[in-house]
Amino acid sequence: MAEEANKDSKVDVDMMVAEVESGSRNAAGFAGKFILGLALVWAIFQLYVTSTIPFVLTEWLGVNVVFNNQETRQIHLAFGLALAMQAYPLFKGSARNSVPVYDWALALIAASSCLYLLVFKEDISGRAGLPTTSDLVFSTIGMISLGIAVYRTLGLPLVIVASVFVCYVFFGHYSFLPDAVQWKGASFGKALWHFWMQTEGVFGVALGVSASMIFLFVLFGSLLERAGAGNYFIKLAFALLGHLRGGPAKAAVVASALSGLYSGSSIANVVTTGTFTIPLMKRTGFKPEKAGAVEVASSTNGQLTPPVMGAAAFLIAEFTGVAYPTLLKHALLPAVISYIALVYIVHLEALKLGLKGMERPPALVGIAQRLSGVLFGFIAMAVLAAAVYFGLGWIKVAFPNLTFATAVLLFGAAYLFLVYVASQRPDLEVDDPNAPMKVLPRPWDVAVTGFHFLLPIVILLWCILIERLSPTLSAYWATVAMITILLTQHPLKSLFRKSGSLAEGFKRGGQDLFDGMIAGSRNMIGISVATGAAGVIVGTVSLTGAHQVVGELVEFLSGGNLMIMLLLVAVMSLILGMGLPTTANYMVVSSLMAPVIVTVGAQSGLIVPLVAVHLFVFYFGILADDTPPVGLAAFAAAAISGGDPIKTGIQGFAYDIRTALLPFLFIFNTELLLIDVGPAKAVFIFVVAVVAMMLFAAATQGYFFARSKIWESVALLLIAFTLFRPGFWLDYVEAPFVNQPGTEIAQIAGAEPADGNLRFIVRGPDFDDTDKIVDLTLVLPLGEEADGEARLKKLGVSYMDEDGKAILEEPFPGTLMFEKMQDFDFYADNPVEVLTVQTPAERMAKEVFYIPAVLLLILIVALQRRRTDVPAF
């Protein structure tokens, strides 16, 4: 019965993933072949526009066959809409094994609405915002088609959200709306031109990132999975960690972390690893809800892990203006800390349940045993990155003119050697998760069968870190390497083993490539239409200034309290992120909630880098995947485990409290994002943060070396908080800034060193309500050394000294000050003035507060060791 239940749940899971990831329609005959062919052409097109082939063909043929960014976006969405209409049924009762006539018609109409922009691009560019009747017709068709495609692929949540924004554009001026949210409204022509005919809406930045970067990374992940890397990572994690307490659960965490490196969906991550890990966790003693919750927490965290971050990393880099490699550095530490803490939570759960590890293979000695620690997966990736950076970095020095050619030769030689090593052992089989696993495989026996899978990842890192190529080109070359592996690994193994047929090997490789290309395209259907719909939201915000309305609401509800404001933003991000895929999730929460933190925070004196703000809302948007009642990842895990989906979601969110804590911490302590931190200090911050997060996990789990008393849990929370943010206590002892009179702003600006910052507080009447006086904290870059007046003039700061007050004049358009001061009314009765200039105070080191925290920790350890009845490790 249990096996039958598992089989039934497996069917449900497959259906869920098919519906969410690649379309639940499996059409036969011509329709099926057409869908596969269209998906294959889409993948080939995306590789074509990224390569140098269009430029070579243009030179050879004398005809321009190069597509610019805007044209690529239009064709990209045309493919996405057409496949959405064919691969996803419109109704629950729609045919699953054939494509109805109306879906063929909808696919053709939807694609035509995109290609209209391509065919008539010259005419459209000359109309300058004056749409013709045909423009309005095709724009209307395109918007409706996009809504239908979103409904098919992603369900109602995003359709409702986008519809609300569209309605606000058309009806935002009506009197039935509160005065605070009204705007002047837009005509039908103006709105559709904004949304469809230019790059402010559907075909904006989000779709551009999807077309240029996200597709290639998703394709790379699909090819890697098809090559066998997913099964390899799962088996390697079990071989390394399965013998520890709660070993299958710890292996699930590491396997999900590794899958998260290339996965673009938490649901796909749950199913990829969960079908194997959840049954094993149940057999070792975990309850169904806890087994599912561990997998959910692991998989949602995979969306926060570089380099792909659920395909949102490229969007974050684009919207924050941070270089992609720099963003990876900022996002790495919180993700690693969160995963280590989850492994520790699993360990504590195993201690509470009295679980033991699985039986390790006999005579497992030497380095394989030493490498089987909990941190192996994370250490391995760090070593890999270091090897790429320092090991391959010499190529640019030794062969400055032959870097690419040398790298290709090195890759080829390494690939042949690693495939030869892998060929000396049998290929890994995909095990039945319901079959008993009495003895774990040897780690080395598993590891050597798939070292060649790491080569494309090495190439990806080399292109990004060493060559400083764009993410698009880096993903392109990694994908080319992956295609090479898919086509040749089986023939080479046959050759080295001197068994099997080369022709069969090439046929198998070609089939794997074909399936991988199609899977990559089908996985992109939802992402392409989601980024198009997200463009509607972004376009509405740019057209109406809707983020200001949300900001005013949050400011009103928070009463100016900074922590309440952040909590409200976190809750709203959770709500907005429910039921949305990662990319659309980020677009929605960042468009609405990130400006709120920036504007409201500045009024409260909170100035943080924009990347920290975007990561804050991104974290909470992703946590919606395991938050009831929607929590799609929790439902997928519950379908596998047979547990209650709501209880699974609640337990998963309980495990993810540690993840929810991190955004609040790095908002106030940006060192956790390695901003302005050197290598030595980065290591110190990492060690302290890991210890602090493990203590936080122990406090929330009520178990450290033994079951904790209430006061011990409270003390552990206090210690963790102090380790994470010692500056909080220092601010109470010594003020962080010295307040100088506003009239001294020029002298202070002149005294600052090159590339220094000027921090000051501005007070004045609000532009929309002159009776309301607001404060705004500004931090402006001063640039190179110069006279104070000259530096201020360059920034757009102009003032007059009147009765001991620095009265600001309205800044000139185009200056940095003009951008920052648009919420002030310079012509009201009350003037706008520089209230104070803040300079950093000389204070003692904040790390001094680690001393009492460590002493308190020693006391708790000593007390709990006396009550320990089970070895802690």
PDB file of C-alpha atoms in Angstrom, residues 168-309:
ATOM      1  CA  TYR A 168      -5.114  51.608 -12.106  1.00  0.00           C
ATOM      2  CA  VAL A 169      -3.654  53.111 -15.276  1.00  0.00           C
ATOM      3  CA  PHE A 170      -7.101  53.554 -16.855  1.00  0.00           C
ATOM      4  CA  PHE A 171      -9.243  54.269 -13.795  1.00  0.00           C
ATOM      5  CA  GLY A 172      -6.791  55.808 -11.348  1.00  0.00           C
ATOM      6  CA  HIS A 173      -8.359  59.264 -11.715  1.00  0.00           C
ATOM      7  CA  TYR A 174     -11.886  58.302 -10.655  1.00  0.00           C
ATOM      8  CA  SER A 175     -13.332  59.834  -7.503  1.00  0.00           C
ATOM      9  CA  PHE A 176     -14.315  56.503  -5.945  1.00  0.00           C
ATOM     10  CA  LEU A 177     -10.608  55.988  -5.189  1.00  0.00           C
ATOM     11  CA  PRO A 178      -9.081  57.656  -2.115  1.00  0.00           C
ATOM     12  CA  ASP A 179      -7.384  60.965  -2.864  1.00  0.00           C
ATOM     13  CA  ALA A 180      -4.041  59.549  -1.730  1.00  0.00           C
ATOM     14  CA  VAL A 181      -3.935  57.002  -4.567  1.00  0.00           C
ATOM     15  CA  GLN A 182      -5.486  58.996  -7.410  1.00  0.00           C
ATOM     16  CA  TRP A 183      -3.498  60.072 -10.452  1.00  0.00           C
ATOM     17  CA  LYS A 184      -4.460  61.906 -13.637  1.00  0.00           C
ATOM     18  CA  GLY A 185      -5.137  58.723 -15.648  1.00  0.00           C
ATOM     19  CA  ALA A 186      -4.083  57.759 -19.174  1.00  0.00           C
ATOM     20  CA  SER A 187      -5.886  57.462 -22.505  1.00  0.00           C
ATOM     21  CA  PHE A 188      -6.229  54.096 -24.217  1.00  0.00           C
ATOM     22  CA  GLY A 189      -3.702  55.052 -26.893  1.00  0.00           C
ATOM     23  CA  LYS A 190      -1.142  56.431 -24.481  1.00  0.00           C
ATOM     24  CA  ALA A 191      -1.363  53.385 -22.194  1.00  0.00           C
ATOM     25  CA  LEU A 192      -1.049  50.792 -24.971  1.00  0.00           C
ATOM     26  CA  TRP A 193       1.801  52.695 -26.609  1.00  0.00           C
ATOM     27  CA  HIS A 194       3.535  52.708 -23.239  1.00  0.00           C
ATOM     28  CA  PHE A 195       2.889  49.016 -22.538  1.00  0.00           C
ATOM     29  CA  TRP A 196       3.367  47.405 -25.955  1.00  0.00           C
ATOM     30  CA  MET A 197       4.874  49.714 -28.567  1.00  0.00           C
ATOM     31  CA  GLN A 198       8.051  50.796 -26.760  1.00  0.00           C
ATOM     32  CA  THR A 199      10.508  49.548 -24.148  1.00  0.00           C
ATOM     33  CA  GLU A 200       8.799  50.914 -21.028  1.00  0.00           C
ATOM     34  CA  GLY A 201       6.389  48.019 -20.588  1.00  0.00           C
ATOM     35  CA  VAL A 202       6.165  44.436 -21.815  1.00  0.00           C
ATOM     36  CA  PHE A 203       9.300  44.670 -23.961  1.00  0.00           C
ATOM     37  CA  GLY A 204      11.290  46.360 -21.236  1.00  0.00           C
ATOM     38  CA  VAL A 205      14.331  45.435 -19.195  1.00  0.00           C
ATOM     39  CA  ALA A 206      12.816  42.303 -17.629  1.00  0.00           C
ATOM     40  CA  LEU A 207      12.008  40.657 -20.966  1.00  0.00           C
ATOM     41  CA  GLY A 208      15.388  41.795 -22.289  1.00  0.00           C
ATOM     42  CA  VAL A 209      17.165  39.985 -19.465  1.00  0.00           C
ATOM     43  CA  SER A 210      15.012  36.912 -20.090  1.00  0.00           C
ATOM     44  CA  ALA A 211      15.908  36.914 -23.783  1.00  0.00           C
ATOM     45  CA  SER A 212      19.614  37.601 -23.370  1.00  0.00           C
ATOM     46  CA  MET A 213      20.688  35.896 -20.132  1.00  0.00           C
ATOM     47  CA  ILE A 214      18.025  33.815 -18.419  1.00  0.00           C
ATOM     48  CA  PHE A 215      17.301  31.593 -21.404  1.00  0.00           C
ATOM     49  CA  LEU A 216      20.919  30.520 -21.761  1.00  0.00           C
ATOM     50  CA  PHE A 217      21.298  29.735 -18.068  1.00  0.00           C
ATOM     51  CA  VAL A 218      18.052  27.726 -18.030  1.00  0.00           C
ATOM     52  CA  LEU A 219      19.170  25.900 -21.166  1.00  0.00           C
ATOM     53  CA  PHE A 220      22.539  25.229 -19.567  1.00  0.00           C
ATOM     54  CA  GLY A 221      20.796  23.769 -16.503  1.00  0.00           C
ATOM     55  CA  SER A 222      18.539  21.561 -18.636  1.00  0.00           C
ATOM     56  CA  LEU A 223      21.488  20.199 -20.596  1.00  0.00           C
ATOM     57  CA  LEU A 224      23.423  19.601 -17.371  1.00  0.00           C
ATOM     58  CA  GLU A 225      20.446  17.732 -15.913  1.00  0.00           C
ATOM     59  CA  ARG A 226      19.981  15.694 -19.095  1.00  0.00           C
ATOM     60  CA  ALA A 227      23.641  14.707 -19.075  1.00  0.00           C
ATOM     61  CA  GLY A 228      23.130  13.064 -15.678  1.00  0.00           C
ATOM     62  CA  ALA A 229      24.487  15.750 -13.369  1.00  0.00           C
ATOM     63  CA  GLY A 230      21.322  15.880 -11.223  1.00  0.00           C
ATOM     64  CA  ASN A 231      21.519  12.212 -10.315  1.00  0.00           C
ATOM     65  CA  TYR A 232      25.279  12.581  -9.836  1.00  0.00           C
ATOM     66  CA  PHE A 233      24.904  15.420  -7.309  1.00  0.00           C
ATOM     67  CA  ILE A 234      22.239  13.521  -5.340  1.00  0.00           C
ATOM     68  CA  LYS A 235      24.297  10.324  -5.124  1.00  0.00           C
ATOM     69  CA  LEU A 236      27.459  12.227  -4.258  1.00  0.00           C
ATOM     70  CA  ALA A 237      25.665  14.052  -1.446  1.00  0.00           C
ATOM     71  CA  PHE A 238      24.372  10.768  -0.035  1.00  0.00           C
ATOM     72  CA  ALA A 239      27.738   9.059  -0.326  1.00  0.00           C
ATOM     73  CA  LEU A 240      29.406  11.900   1.558  1.00  0.00           C
ATOM     74  CA  LEU A 241      26.785  12.671   4.194  1.00  0.00           C
ATOM     75  CA  GLY A 242      24.525   9.648   4.491  1.00  0.00           C
ATOM     76  CA  HIS A 243      26.469   8.111   7.403  1.00  0.00           C
ATOM     77  CA  LEU A 244      25.910  11.159   9.652  1.00  0.00           C
ATOM     78  CA  ARG A 245      22.945  11.595  12.014  1.00  0.00           C
ATOM     79  CA  GLY A 246      19.933  12.337   9.862  1.00  0.00           C
ATOM     80  CA  GLY A 247      22.191  11.688   6.888  1.00  0.00           C
ATOM     81  CA  PRO A 248      19.473  11.569   4.175  1.00  0.00           C
ATOM     82  CA  ALA A 249      18.117  14.937   5.343  1.00  0.00           C
ATOM     83  CA  LYS A 250      21.589  16.479   5.327  1.00  0.00           C
ATOM     84  CA  ALA A 251      22.188  14.997   1.896  1.00  0.00           C
ATOM     85  CA  ALA A 252      18.884  16.524   0.752  1.00  0.00           C
ATOM     86  CA  VAL A 253      20.101  19.947   1.847  1.00  0.00           C
ATOM     87  CA  VAL A 254      23.422  19.652   0.019  1.00  0.00           C
ATOM     88  CA  ALA A 255      21.849  18.082  -3.086  1.00  0.00           C
ATOM     89  CA  SER A 256      19.286  20.891  -3.242  1.00  0.00           C
ATOM     90  CA  ALA A 257      22.078  23.436  -2.830  1.00  0.00           C
ATOM     91  CA  LEU A 258      23.949  21.904  -5.758  1.00  0.00           C
ATOM     92  CA  SER A 259      20.771  21.694  -7.852  1.00  0.00           C
ATOM     93  CA  GLY A 260      20.044  25.299  -6.965  1.00  0.00           C
ATOM     94  CA  LEU A 261      23.239  26.314  -8.742  1.00  0.00           C
ATOM     95  CA  TYR A 262      21.486  25.853 -12.070  1.00  0.00           C
ATOM     96  CA  SER A 263      17.792  25.383 -11.244  1.00  0.00           C
ATOM     97  CA  GLY A 264      15.379  28.180 -12.056  1.00  0.00           C
ATOM     98  CA  SER A 265      12.492  26.969  -9.914  1.00  0.00           C
ATOM     99  CA  SER A 266      12.019  25.914  -6.313  1.00  0.00           C
ATOM    100  CA  ILE A 267       9.274  23.497  -7.371  1.00  0.00           C
ATOM    101  CA  ALA A 268      11.552  21.827  -9.918  1.00  0.00           C
ATOM    102  CA  ASN A 269      14.230  21.667  -7.231  1.00  0.00           C
ATOM    103  CA  VAL A 270      11.807  19.980  -4.811  1.00  0.00           C
ATOM    104  CA  VAL A 271      10.856  17.333  -7.329  1.00  0.00           C
ATOM    105  CA  THR A 272      14.334  16.759  -8.759  1.00  0.00           C
ATOM    106  CA  THR A 273      15.887  15.948  -5.397  1.00  0.00           C
ATOM    107  CA  GLY A 274      12.776  15.318  -3.301  1.00  0.00           C
ATOM    108  CA  THR A 275      11.572  12.218  -5.120  1.00  0.00           C
ATOM    109  CA  PHE A 276      14.735  10.517  -3.885  1.00  0.00           C
ATOM    110  CA  THR A 277      15.466  12.253  -0.576  1.00  0.00           C
ATOM    111  CA  ILE A 278      12.004  12.493   0.992  1.00  0.00           C
ATOM    112  CA  PRO A 279      11.274   8.720   1.025  1.00  0.00           C
ATOM    113  CA  LEU A 280      14.746   8.061   2.465  1.00  0.00           C
ATOM    114  CA  MET A 281      14.206  10.696   5.167  1.00  0.00           C
ATOM    115  CA  LYS A 282      10.907   9.048   6.095  1.00  0.00           C
ATOM    116  CA  ARG A 283      12.551   5.642   6.361  1.00  0.00           C
ATOM    117  CA  THR A 284      15.214   6.978   8.714  1.00  0.00           C
ATOM    118  CA  GLY A 285      12.585   8.332  11.125  1.00  0.00           C
ATOM    119  CA  PHE A 286      11.445  11.764   9.899  1.00  0.00           C
ATOM    120  CA  LYS A 287       7.712  12.393   9.891  1.00  0.00           C
ATOM    121  CA  PRO A 288       6.234  13.082   6.428  1.00  0.00           C
ATOM    122  CA  GLU A 289       5.683  16.778   7.162  1.00  0.00           C
ATOM    123  CA  LYS A 290       9.212  17.275   8.494  1.00  0.00           C
ATOM    124  CA  ALA A 291      10.764  15.320   5.614  1.00  0.00           C
ATOM    125  CA  GLY A 292       8.860  17.461   3.134  1.00  0.00           C
ATOM    126  CA  ALA A 293       9.668  20.644   5.061  1.00  0.00           C
ATOM    127  CA  VAL A 294      13.409  19.947   4.959  1.00  0.00           C
ATOM    128  CA  GLU A 295      13.226  19.541   1.189  1.00  0.00           C
ATOM    129  CA  VAL A 296      11.075  22.669   0.812  1.00  0.00           C
ATOM    130  CA  ALA A 297      13.446  24.785   2.904  1.00  0.00           C
ATOM    131  CA  SER A 298      16.426  23.434   0.964  1.00  0.00           C
ATOM    132  CA  SER A 299      14.843  24.032  -2.423  1.00  0.00           C
ATOM    133  CA  THR A 300      13.591  27.551  -1.746  1.00  0.00           C
ATOM    134  CA  ASN A 301      17.058  28.449  -0.496  1.00  0.00           C
ATOM    135  CA  GLY A 302      18.398  27.153  -3.812  1.00  0.00           C
ATOM    136  CA  GLN A 303      16.729  30.157  -5.452  1.00  0.00           C
ATOM    137  CA  LEU A 304      18.868  32.424  -3.269  1.00  0.00           C
ATOM    138  CA  THR A 305      22.136  30.689  -4.174  1.00  0.00           C
ATOM    139  CA  PRO A 306      24.472  32.124  -6.841  1.00  0.00           C
ATOM    140  CA  PRO A 307      25.180  31.984  -9.720  1.00  0.00           C
ATOM    141  CA  VAL A 308      21.627  31.703 -11.136  1.00  0.00           C
ATOM    142  CA  MET A 309      19.428  32.535  -8.108  1.00  0.00           C
TER     143      MET A 309
END
